[in-house]
Coordinates of C-alpha atoms in Angstrom, one line a residue:
X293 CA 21.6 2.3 -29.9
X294 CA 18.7 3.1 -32.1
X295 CA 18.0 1.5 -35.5
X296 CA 16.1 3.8 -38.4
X297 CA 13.0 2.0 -40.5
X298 CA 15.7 1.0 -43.6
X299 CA 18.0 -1.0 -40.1
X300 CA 20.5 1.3 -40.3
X301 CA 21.7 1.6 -37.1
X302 CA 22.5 4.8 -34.6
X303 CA 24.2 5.6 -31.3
X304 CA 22.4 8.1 -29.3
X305 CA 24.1 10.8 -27.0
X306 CA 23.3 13.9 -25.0
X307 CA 25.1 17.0 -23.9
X308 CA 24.1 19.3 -20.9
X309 CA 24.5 22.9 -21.1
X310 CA 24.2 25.3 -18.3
X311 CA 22.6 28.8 -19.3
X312 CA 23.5 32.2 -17.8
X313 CA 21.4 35.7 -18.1
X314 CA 17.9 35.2 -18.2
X315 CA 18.3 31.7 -18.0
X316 CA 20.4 31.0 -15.2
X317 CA 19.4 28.0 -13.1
X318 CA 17.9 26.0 -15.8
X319 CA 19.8 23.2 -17.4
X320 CA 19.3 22.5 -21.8
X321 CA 19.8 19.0 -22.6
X322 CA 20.2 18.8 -26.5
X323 CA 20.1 14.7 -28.0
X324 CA 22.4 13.7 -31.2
X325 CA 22.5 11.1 -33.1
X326 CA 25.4 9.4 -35.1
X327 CA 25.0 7.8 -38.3
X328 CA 27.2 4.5 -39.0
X329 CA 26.3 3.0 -42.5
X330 CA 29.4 0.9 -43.3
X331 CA 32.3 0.1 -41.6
X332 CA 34.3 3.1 -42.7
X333 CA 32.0 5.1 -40.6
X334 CA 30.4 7.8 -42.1
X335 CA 29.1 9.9 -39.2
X336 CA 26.6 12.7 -39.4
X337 CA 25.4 14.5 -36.2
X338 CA 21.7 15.9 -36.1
X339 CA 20.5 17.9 -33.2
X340 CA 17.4 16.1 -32.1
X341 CA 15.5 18.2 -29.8
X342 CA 15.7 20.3 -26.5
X343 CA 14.0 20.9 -23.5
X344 CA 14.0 22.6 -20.2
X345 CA 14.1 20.6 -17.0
X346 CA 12.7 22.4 -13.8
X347 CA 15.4 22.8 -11.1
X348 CA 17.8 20.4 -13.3
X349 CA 14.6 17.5 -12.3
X350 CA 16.8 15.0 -14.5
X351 CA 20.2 16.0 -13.9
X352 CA 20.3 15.5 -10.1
X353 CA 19.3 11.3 -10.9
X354 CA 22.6 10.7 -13.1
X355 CA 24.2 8.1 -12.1
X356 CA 21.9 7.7 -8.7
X357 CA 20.1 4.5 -9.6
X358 CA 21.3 1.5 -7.1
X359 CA 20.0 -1.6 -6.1
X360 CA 21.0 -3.6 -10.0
X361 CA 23.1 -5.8 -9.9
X362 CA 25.6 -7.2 -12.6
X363 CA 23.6 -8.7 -14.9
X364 CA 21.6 -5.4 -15.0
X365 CA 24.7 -2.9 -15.0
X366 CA 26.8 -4.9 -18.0
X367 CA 26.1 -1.9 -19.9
X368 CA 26.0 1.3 -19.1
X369 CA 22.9 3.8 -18.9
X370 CA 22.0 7.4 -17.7
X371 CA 19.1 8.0 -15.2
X372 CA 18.2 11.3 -16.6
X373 CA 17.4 9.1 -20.1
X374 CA 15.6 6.5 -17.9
X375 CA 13.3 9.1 -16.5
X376 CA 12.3 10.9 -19.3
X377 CA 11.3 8.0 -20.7
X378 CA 8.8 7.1 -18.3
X379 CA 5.1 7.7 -19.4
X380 CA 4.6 9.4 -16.0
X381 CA 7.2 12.1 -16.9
X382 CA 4.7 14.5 -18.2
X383 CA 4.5 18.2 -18.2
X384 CA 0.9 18.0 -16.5
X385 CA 3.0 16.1 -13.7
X386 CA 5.6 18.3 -13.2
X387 CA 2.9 21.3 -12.3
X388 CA 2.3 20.3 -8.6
X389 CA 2.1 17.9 -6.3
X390 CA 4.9 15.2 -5.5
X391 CA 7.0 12.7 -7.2
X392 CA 8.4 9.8 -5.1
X393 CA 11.3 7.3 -8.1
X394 CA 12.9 4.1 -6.2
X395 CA 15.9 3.6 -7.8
X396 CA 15.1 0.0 -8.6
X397 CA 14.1 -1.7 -12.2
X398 CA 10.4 -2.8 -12.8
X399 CA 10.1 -6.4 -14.0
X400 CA 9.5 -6.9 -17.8
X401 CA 7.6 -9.7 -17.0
X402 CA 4.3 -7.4 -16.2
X403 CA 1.3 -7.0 -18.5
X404 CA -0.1 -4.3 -19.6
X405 CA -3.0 -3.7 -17.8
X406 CA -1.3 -5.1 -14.3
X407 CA 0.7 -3.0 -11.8
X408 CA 4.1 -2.5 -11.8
X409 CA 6.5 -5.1 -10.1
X410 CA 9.8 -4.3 -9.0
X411 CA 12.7 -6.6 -7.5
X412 CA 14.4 -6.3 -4.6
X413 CA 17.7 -7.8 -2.9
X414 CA 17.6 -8.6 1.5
X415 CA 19.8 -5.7 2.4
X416 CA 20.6 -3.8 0.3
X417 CA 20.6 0.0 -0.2
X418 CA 18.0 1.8 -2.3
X419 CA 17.4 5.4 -3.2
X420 CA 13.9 6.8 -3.1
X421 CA 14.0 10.4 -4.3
X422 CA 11.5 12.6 -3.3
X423 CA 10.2 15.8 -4.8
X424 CA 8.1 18.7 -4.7
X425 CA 6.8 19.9 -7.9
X426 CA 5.3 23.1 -8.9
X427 CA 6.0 26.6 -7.1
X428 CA 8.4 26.4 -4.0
X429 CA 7.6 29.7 -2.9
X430 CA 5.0 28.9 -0.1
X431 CA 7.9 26.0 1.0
X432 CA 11.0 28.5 1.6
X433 CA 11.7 27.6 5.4
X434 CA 9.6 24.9 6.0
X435 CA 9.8 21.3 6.4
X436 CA 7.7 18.1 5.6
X437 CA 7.6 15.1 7.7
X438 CA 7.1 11.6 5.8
X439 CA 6.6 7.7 6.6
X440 CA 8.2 4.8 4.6
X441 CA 6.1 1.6 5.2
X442 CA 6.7 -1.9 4.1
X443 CA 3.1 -3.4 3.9
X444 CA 1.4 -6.3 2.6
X445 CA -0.3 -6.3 -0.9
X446 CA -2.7 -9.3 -0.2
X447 CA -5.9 -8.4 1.6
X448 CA -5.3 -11.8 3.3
X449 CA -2.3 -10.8 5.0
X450 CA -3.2 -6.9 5.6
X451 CA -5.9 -8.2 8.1
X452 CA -3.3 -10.4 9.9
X453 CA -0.2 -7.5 9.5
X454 CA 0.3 -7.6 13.6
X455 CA 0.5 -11.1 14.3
X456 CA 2.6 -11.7 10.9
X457 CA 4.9 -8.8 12.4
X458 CA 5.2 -10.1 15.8
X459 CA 5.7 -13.8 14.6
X460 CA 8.7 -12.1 12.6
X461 CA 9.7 -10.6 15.5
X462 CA 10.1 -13.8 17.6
X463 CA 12.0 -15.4 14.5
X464 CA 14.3 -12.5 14.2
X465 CA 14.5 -11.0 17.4
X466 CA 16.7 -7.5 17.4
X467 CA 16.1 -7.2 13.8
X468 CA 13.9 -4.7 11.8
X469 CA 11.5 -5.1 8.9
X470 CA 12.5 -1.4 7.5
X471 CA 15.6 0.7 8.0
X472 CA 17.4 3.7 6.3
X473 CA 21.0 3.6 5.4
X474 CA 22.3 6.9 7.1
X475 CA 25.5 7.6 4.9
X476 CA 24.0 7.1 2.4
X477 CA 20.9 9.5 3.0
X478 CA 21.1 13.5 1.9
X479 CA 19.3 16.5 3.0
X480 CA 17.3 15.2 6.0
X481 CA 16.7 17.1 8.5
X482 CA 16.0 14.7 11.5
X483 CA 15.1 10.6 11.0
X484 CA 12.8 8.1 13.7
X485 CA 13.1 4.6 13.3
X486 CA 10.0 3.4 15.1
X487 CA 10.9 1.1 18.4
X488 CA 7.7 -0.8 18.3
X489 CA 6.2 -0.5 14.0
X490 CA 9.3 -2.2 12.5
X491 CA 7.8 -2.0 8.8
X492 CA 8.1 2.3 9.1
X493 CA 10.6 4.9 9.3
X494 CA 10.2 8.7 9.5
X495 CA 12.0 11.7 8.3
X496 CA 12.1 15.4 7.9
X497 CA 13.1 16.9 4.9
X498 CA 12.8 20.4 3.0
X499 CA 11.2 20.0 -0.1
X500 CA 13.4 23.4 -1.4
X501 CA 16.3 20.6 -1.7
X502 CA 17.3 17.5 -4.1
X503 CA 15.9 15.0 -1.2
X504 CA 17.1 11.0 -1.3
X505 CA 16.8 8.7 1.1
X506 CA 18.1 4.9 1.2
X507 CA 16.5 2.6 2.8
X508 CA 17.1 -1.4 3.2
X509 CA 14.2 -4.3 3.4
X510 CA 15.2 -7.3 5.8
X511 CA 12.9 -9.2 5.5
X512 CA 12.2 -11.7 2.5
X513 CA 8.8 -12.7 0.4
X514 CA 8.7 -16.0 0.6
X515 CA 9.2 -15.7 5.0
X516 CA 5.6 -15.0 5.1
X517 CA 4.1 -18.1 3.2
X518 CA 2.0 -20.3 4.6
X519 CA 4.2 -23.5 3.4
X520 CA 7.7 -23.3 3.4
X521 CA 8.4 -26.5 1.3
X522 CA 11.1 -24.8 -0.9
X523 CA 10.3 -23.1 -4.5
X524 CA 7.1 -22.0 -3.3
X525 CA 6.5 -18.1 -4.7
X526 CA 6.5 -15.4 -2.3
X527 CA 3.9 -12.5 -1.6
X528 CA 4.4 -9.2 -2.8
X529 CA 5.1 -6.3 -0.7
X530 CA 3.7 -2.4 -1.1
X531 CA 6.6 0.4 -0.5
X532 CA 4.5 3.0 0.2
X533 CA 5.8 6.8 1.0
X534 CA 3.0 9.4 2.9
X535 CA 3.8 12.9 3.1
X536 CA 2.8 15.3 6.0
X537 CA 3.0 19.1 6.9
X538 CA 5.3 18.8 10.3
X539 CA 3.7 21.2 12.8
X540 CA 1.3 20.9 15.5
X541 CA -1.8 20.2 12.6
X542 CA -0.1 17.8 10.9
X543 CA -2.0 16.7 7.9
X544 CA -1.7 14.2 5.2
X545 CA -1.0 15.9 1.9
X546 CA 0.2 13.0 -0.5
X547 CA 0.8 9.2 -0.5
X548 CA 2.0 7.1 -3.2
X549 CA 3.1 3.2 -3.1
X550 CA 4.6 0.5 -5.8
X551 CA 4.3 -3.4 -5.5
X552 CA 7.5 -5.3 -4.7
X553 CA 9.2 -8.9 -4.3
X554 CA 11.8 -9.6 -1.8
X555 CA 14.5 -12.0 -2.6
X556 CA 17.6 -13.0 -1.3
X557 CA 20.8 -11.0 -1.9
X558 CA 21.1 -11.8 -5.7
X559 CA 18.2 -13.0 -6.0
X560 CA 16.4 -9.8 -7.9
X561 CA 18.8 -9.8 -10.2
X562 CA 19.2 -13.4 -10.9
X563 CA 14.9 -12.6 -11.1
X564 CA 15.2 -10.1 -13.6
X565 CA 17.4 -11.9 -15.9
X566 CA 14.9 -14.9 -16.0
X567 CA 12.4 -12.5 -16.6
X568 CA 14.2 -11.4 -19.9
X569 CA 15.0 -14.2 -20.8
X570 CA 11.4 -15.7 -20.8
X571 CA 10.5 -12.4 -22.6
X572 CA 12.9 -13.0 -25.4
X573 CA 11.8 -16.1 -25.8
X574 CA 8.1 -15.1 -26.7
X575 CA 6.6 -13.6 -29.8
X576 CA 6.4 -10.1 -31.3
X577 CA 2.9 -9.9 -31.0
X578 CA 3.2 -11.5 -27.4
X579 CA 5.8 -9.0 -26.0
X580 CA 2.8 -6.4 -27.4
X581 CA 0.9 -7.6 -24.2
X582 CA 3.9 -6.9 -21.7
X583 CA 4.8 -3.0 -20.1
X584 CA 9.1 -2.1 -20.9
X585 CA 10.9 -2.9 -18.0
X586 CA 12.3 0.7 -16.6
X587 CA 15.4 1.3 -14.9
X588 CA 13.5 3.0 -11.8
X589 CA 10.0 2.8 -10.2
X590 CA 7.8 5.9 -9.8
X591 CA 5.5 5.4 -6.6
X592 CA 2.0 5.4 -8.1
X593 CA -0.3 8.1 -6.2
X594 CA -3.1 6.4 -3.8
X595 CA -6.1 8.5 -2.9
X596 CA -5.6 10.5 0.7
X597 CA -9.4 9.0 1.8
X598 CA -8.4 5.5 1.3
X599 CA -5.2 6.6 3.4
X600 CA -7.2 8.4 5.8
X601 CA -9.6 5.5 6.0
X602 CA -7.1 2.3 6.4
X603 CA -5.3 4.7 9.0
X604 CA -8.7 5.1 11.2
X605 CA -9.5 1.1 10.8
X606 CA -6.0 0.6 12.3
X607 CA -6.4 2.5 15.2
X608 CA -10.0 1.5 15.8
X609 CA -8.0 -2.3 15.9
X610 CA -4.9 -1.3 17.8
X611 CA -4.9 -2.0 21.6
X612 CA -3.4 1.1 22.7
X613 CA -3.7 4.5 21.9
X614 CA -0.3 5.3 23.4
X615 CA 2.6 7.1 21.3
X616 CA 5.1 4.0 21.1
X617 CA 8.7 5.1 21.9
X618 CA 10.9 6.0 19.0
X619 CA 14.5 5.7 18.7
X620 CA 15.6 9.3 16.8
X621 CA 18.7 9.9 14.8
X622 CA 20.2 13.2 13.9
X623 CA 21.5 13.0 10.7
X624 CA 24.1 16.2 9.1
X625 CA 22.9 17.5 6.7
X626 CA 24.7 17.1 2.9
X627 CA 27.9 19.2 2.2
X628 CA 26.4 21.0 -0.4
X629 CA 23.6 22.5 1.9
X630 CA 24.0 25.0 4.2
X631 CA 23.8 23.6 8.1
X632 CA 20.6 23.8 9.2
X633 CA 19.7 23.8 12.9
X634 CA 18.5 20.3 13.7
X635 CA 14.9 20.0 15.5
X636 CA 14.1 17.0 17.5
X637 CA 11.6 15.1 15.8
X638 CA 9.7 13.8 19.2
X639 CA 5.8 12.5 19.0
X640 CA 3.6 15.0 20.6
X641 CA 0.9 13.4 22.6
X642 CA -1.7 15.6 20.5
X643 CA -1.0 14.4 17.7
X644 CA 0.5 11.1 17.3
X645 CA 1.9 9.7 14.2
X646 CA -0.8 7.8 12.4
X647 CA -0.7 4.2 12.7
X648 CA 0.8 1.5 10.1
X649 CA -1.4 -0.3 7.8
X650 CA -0.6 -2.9 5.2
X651 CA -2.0 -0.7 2.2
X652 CA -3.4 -0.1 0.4
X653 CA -4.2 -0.4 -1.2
X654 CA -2.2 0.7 0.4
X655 CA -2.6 0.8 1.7
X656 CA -6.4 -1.2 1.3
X657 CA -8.3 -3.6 3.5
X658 CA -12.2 -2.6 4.2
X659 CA -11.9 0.0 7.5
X660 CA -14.3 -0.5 10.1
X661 CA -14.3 3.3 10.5
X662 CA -14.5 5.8 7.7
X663 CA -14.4 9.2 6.7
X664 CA -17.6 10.7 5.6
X665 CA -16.2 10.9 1.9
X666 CA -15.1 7.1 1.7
X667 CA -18.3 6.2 3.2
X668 CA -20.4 8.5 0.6
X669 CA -18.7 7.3 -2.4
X670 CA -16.3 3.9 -2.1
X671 CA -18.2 1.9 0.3
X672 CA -20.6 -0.8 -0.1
X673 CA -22.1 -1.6 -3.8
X674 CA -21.2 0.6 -6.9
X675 CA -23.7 3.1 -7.5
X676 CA -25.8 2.9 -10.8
X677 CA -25.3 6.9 -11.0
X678 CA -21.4 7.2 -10.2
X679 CA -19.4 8.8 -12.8
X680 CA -16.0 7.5 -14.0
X681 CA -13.8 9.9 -11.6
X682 CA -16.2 7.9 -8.8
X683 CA -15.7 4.1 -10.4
X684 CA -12.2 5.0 -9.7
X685 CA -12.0 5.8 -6.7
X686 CA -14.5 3.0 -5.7
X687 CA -12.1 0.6 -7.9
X688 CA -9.4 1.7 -5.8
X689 CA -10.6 1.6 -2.6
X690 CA -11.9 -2.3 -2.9
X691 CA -8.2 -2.8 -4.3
X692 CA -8.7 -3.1 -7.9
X693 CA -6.2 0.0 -8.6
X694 CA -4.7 -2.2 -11.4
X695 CA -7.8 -2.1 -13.5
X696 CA -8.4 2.0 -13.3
X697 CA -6.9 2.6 -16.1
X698 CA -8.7 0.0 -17.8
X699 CA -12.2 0.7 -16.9
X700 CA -11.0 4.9 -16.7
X701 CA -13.8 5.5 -19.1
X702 CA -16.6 3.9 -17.4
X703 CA -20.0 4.7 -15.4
X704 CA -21.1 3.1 -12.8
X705 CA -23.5 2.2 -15.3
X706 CA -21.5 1.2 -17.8
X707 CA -19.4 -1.5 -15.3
X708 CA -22.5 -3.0 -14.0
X709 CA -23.7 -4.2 -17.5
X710 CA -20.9 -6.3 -18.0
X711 CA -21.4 -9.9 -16.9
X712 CA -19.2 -12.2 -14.8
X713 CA -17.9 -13.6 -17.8
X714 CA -16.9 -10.5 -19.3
X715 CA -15.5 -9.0 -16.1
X716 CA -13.3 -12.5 -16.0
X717 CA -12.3 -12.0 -19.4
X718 CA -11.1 -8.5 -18.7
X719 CA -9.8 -9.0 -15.4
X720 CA -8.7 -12.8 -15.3
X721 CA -10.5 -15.4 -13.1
X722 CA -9.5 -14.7 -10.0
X723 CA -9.5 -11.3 -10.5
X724 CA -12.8 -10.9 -12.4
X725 CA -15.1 -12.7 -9.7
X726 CA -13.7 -11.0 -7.2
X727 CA -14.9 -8.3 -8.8
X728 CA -17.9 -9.5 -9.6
X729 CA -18.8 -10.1 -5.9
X730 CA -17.4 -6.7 -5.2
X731 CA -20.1 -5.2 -7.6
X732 CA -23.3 -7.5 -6.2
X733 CA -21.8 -6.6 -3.1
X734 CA -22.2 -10.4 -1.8
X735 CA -21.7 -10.6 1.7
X736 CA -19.5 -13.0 3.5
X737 CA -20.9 -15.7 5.3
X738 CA -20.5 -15.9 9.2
X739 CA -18.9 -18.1 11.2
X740 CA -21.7 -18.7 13.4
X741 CA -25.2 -17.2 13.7
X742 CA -27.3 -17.0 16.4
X743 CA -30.9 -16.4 17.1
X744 CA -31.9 -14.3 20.3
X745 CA -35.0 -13.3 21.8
X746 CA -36.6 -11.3 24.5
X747 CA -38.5 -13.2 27.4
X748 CA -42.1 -12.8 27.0
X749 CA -45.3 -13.8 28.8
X750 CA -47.2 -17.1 27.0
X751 CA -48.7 -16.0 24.1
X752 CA -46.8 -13.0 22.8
X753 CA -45.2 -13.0 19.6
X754 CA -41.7 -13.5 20.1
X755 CA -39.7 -11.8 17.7
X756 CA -36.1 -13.3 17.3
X757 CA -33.0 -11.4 16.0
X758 CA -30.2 -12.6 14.3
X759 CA -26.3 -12.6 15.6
X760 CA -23.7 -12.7 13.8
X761 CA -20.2 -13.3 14.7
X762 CA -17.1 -13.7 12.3
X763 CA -14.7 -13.8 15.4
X764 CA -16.2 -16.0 17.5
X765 CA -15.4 -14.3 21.1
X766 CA -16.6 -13.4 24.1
X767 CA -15.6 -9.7 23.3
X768 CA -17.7 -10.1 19.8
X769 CA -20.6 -11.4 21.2
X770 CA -20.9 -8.6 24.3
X771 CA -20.7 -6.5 21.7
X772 CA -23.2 -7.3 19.5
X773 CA -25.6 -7.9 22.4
X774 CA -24.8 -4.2 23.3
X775 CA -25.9 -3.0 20.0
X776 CA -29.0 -5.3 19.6
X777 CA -30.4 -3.9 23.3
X778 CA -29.2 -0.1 23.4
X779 CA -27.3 -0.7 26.5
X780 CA -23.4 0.1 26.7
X781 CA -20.6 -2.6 26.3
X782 CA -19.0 -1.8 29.7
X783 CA -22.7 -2.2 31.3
X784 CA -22.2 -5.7 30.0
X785 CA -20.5 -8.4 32.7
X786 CA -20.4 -12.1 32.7
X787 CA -22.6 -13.8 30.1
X788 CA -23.7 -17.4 30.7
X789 CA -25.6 -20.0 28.8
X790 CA -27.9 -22.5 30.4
X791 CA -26.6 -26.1 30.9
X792 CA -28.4 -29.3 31.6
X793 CA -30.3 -29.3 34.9
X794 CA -30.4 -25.2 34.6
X795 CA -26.7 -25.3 35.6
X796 CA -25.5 -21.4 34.6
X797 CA -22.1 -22.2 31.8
X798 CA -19.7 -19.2 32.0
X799 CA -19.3 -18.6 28.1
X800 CA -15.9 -18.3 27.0
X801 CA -14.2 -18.0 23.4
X802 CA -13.7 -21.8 23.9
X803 CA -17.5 -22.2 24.6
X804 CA -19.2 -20.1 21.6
X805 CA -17.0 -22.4 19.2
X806 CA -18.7 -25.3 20.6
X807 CA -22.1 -23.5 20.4
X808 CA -24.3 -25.3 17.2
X809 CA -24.7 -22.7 14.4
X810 CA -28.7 -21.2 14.0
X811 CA -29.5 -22.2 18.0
X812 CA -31.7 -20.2 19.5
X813 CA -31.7 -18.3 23.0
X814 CA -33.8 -16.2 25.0
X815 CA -32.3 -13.7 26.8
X816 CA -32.5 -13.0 30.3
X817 CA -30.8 -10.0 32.2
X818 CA -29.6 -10.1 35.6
X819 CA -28.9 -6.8 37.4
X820 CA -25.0 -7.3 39.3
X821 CA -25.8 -6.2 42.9
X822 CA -22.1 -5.5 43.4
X823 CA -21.9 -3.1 40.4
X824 CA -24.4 -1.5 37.1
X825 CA -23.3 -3.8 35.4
X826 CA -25.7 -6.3 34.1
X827 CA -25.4 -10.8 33.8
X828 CA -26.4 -11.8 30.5
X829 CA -28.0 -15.1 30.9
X830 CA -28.3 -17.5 27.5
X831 CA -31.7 -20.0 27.9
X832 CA -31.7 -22.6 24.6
X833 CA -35.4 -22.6 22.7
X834 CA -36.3 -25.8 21.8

């Protein structure tokens, strides 16, 4: 129901009509409006508008939305309306490239210049429809491979991802974080559900078909807390969908993602209604401040380099290199597709599927190893030069995506001017100095420094270097020792500290947290004679 500016009220319907001739395949959806001015009912129909929707876009969504429940669906709505309406729906979107829509509602409870938040229920089925938009031509007979990840939002979490997964693991044992509702599913070629990453699943698909694939989150928000006292909030999730070319030189050609909440089943929905309720409650010029709450989610696009990147830190961090078994499942294609001769989708050792990373942004923590573009142009402190298409990616990349639309018309320049209190005005407090120390690029204070030195003959200069570990380990500290004395890691062996009475003290991880921060050492190497590997011997400076 619409209203005109004199309140007189209208109910709003559409018609689809199929064209033949030169037309054929496209779909004309024309909207009308009624006119009902008393209670008689005077009714006057006026044809709106028209448009053409490529490959019947909107068409192939009615009446696919899932994942609301009751107090969402009390009245009833059509997904081809709820699409167009999204901002995103745009004919410079619909030109190429790749469109990834959950079939879940965003919460109204969101402001303007924030992210999107969507609610989910422990279980249940959800669509996400994927898409290839533009020409098809160069796609007739070939396949694309993509990952759907759960991940962590909170940089806090993303660096602890594998010990939060295994700890699930123990808790739920059997149990997986991700899955993908099989019936459900259409047009996929092939599906892997990942023995060993139990936040991913993979599957093939031709991007010449309406694709959809339903997957169900098991896992809850509020499990990975760090006090579980009841009522406490829970931390968000990313759904994030990356898209490869399956062959041999398989390469990453699009990723997207979308912030979530995990409730209990019932929970999103009893969520959402609290949500409107609080919005109802508020002000006209309040609800200004606050985005429309959409009946689906379009998976915002995050840059391939800061994929590429998080995906290189990962693996630099995992403790094997080694394909992990996968558990495949043939799927049948849909009825309304022609068979299709199933390929086994099997992980070749040359090229492995890339690892899981809680990201980023999204896909999004710092990587240790980068490609030469993230390191020329996102790393370390804003450039005084960089132009706005650079402050964005540089925003997104140190996880500030919410505020690129916000700063999208700013230098480097032009962001560095602004003080901490105007960045915390923008950006809110917590928010705004982290960015802030983003853009001083203030470093984060070690755990423990130490000072080592050289041996040298009585009166020498003795120049002392500074160590600095953040992991406090045996493995951390061979390895900066390594780097500090051009040698190799593995030529690296025991390393001891002297004790009282010049006693030699094996260090262990339980021996460098005991170690006094800013002591100093001298450094003495001892050749192995059983190997080339060298004793590294630790003498305290007074």
């Amino acid at each position: 129901m619409i209203r005109s500016p004199d309140g007189t009220p209208h109910a709003l319907s559409f018609t689809w009509n199929d064209e033949t001739g030169a037309g054929a395949g496209k779909r004309t959806k024309t909207s009308h409006i009624s006119s009902h001015s008393t209670p008689s009912t005077t009714t006057t129909t006026t044809s709106l508008s028209s448009w053409d929707i490529d490959g019947g876009l909107a068409a192939d969504f009615d009446g696919s939305l899932s994942g609301l429940g009751t107090e969402l669906g009390t009245s009833s709505y059509n997904m081809s309306e709820a699409l167009l309406a999204l901002p995103v729906f745009k004919q410079e979107n619909l030109e190429s490239g790749f469109q990834y829509i959950l079939g879940a509602a965003t919460s109204p409870a969101v402001k303007m210049n924030e992210e999107t938040l969507t609610y989910l229920n422990q279980g249940q089925s959800y669509e996400i429809k994927l898409k290839k938009l533009g020409d098809l031509s160069e796609y007739q007979g070939k396949f694309l491979r993509s990952q759907v990840k759960v991940l962590f939002h909170e940089r806090r979490l993303q660096y602890m991802e594998r010990e939060q997964i295994e700890a699930w693991k123990r808790n739920r044992p059997g149990e997986r974080i991700l899955d993908i509702d099989v019936p459900l599913s259409y047009a996929l070629i092939d599906m892997n559900l990942d023995a060993i990453r139990l936040n991913q699943t993979e599957f093939i698909w031709d991007p010449t078909k309406e694709t959809g694939v339903y997957i169900r989150v098991h896992c809850i928000s509020t499990e990975f807390t760090a006090k579980k006292h009841g009522g406490e909030k829970g931390v968000p999730f990313r759904i994030q969908v990356e898209t490869y070319s399956n062959g041999p030189d398989s390469k990453l050609l699009h990723c997207a993602s979308c912030q979530v909440k995990v409730f209990k089943p019932k929970g999103a929905d009893r969520k959402h209604k609290t949500d409107r309720e609080k919005m109802e409650k508020r002000s006209e010029a309040e609800k200004e401040k606050y985005q429309p709450s959409y009946e689906c989610t379009v998976l915002t696009e995050v840059p391939l380099d800061q994929v590429l990147a998080a995906q290189a830190s990962q693996l630099l961090k995992s403790p094997t290199n080694i394909s992990p078994s996968v558990c495949s499942i043939t799927t049948v294609p849909s009825t309304t597709d022609s068979p299709t001769p199933v390929q086994p989708l099997s992980p070749s050792p040359a090229t492995p599927s890339p690892p899981t990373h809680l990201p980023s942004r999204i896909i999004t923590s710092t990587p240790q190893v980068l490609t030469p573009e993230a390191d020329q142009t996102t790393t370390g402190p804003l450039p005084g030069d960089s132009t706005s298409q650079e402050v964005a990616r540089w925003l997104h990349f140190n996880r500030f995506t919410s505020y690129t639309r916000v700063f999208q018309n700013f230098s480097g320049a032009d962001l560095l001017r602004l003080s901490r209190d105007d960045l915390i005005q923008i950006c809110g407090l917590a928010d705004g100095i982290r960015l802030d120390n983003a853009l001083q690029s203030r470093a984060v204070r070690p755990r423990l420094t130490l000072y080592v030195c050289q041996e040298v003959e009585s009166g020498e200069l003795i120049v002392y270097h500074a160590v600095y570990l953040e992991a406090m380990t045996v493995m951390e500290l061979s390895q900066k020792l390594s780097l500090l004395f051009g040698i190799q890691r593995s030529q690296i062996g025991d390393i001891y500290i002297q004790g009282p009475s010049g006693i030699h003290v094996l260090v262990t991880d339980e021996v460098i947290h005991n170690v006094g921060d800013q002591t100093r050492f001298a450094v003495e190497g001892m050749k192995d004679d059983g190997s080339d590997k060298y004793k590294i011997l630790l003498k305290t400076v007074d």
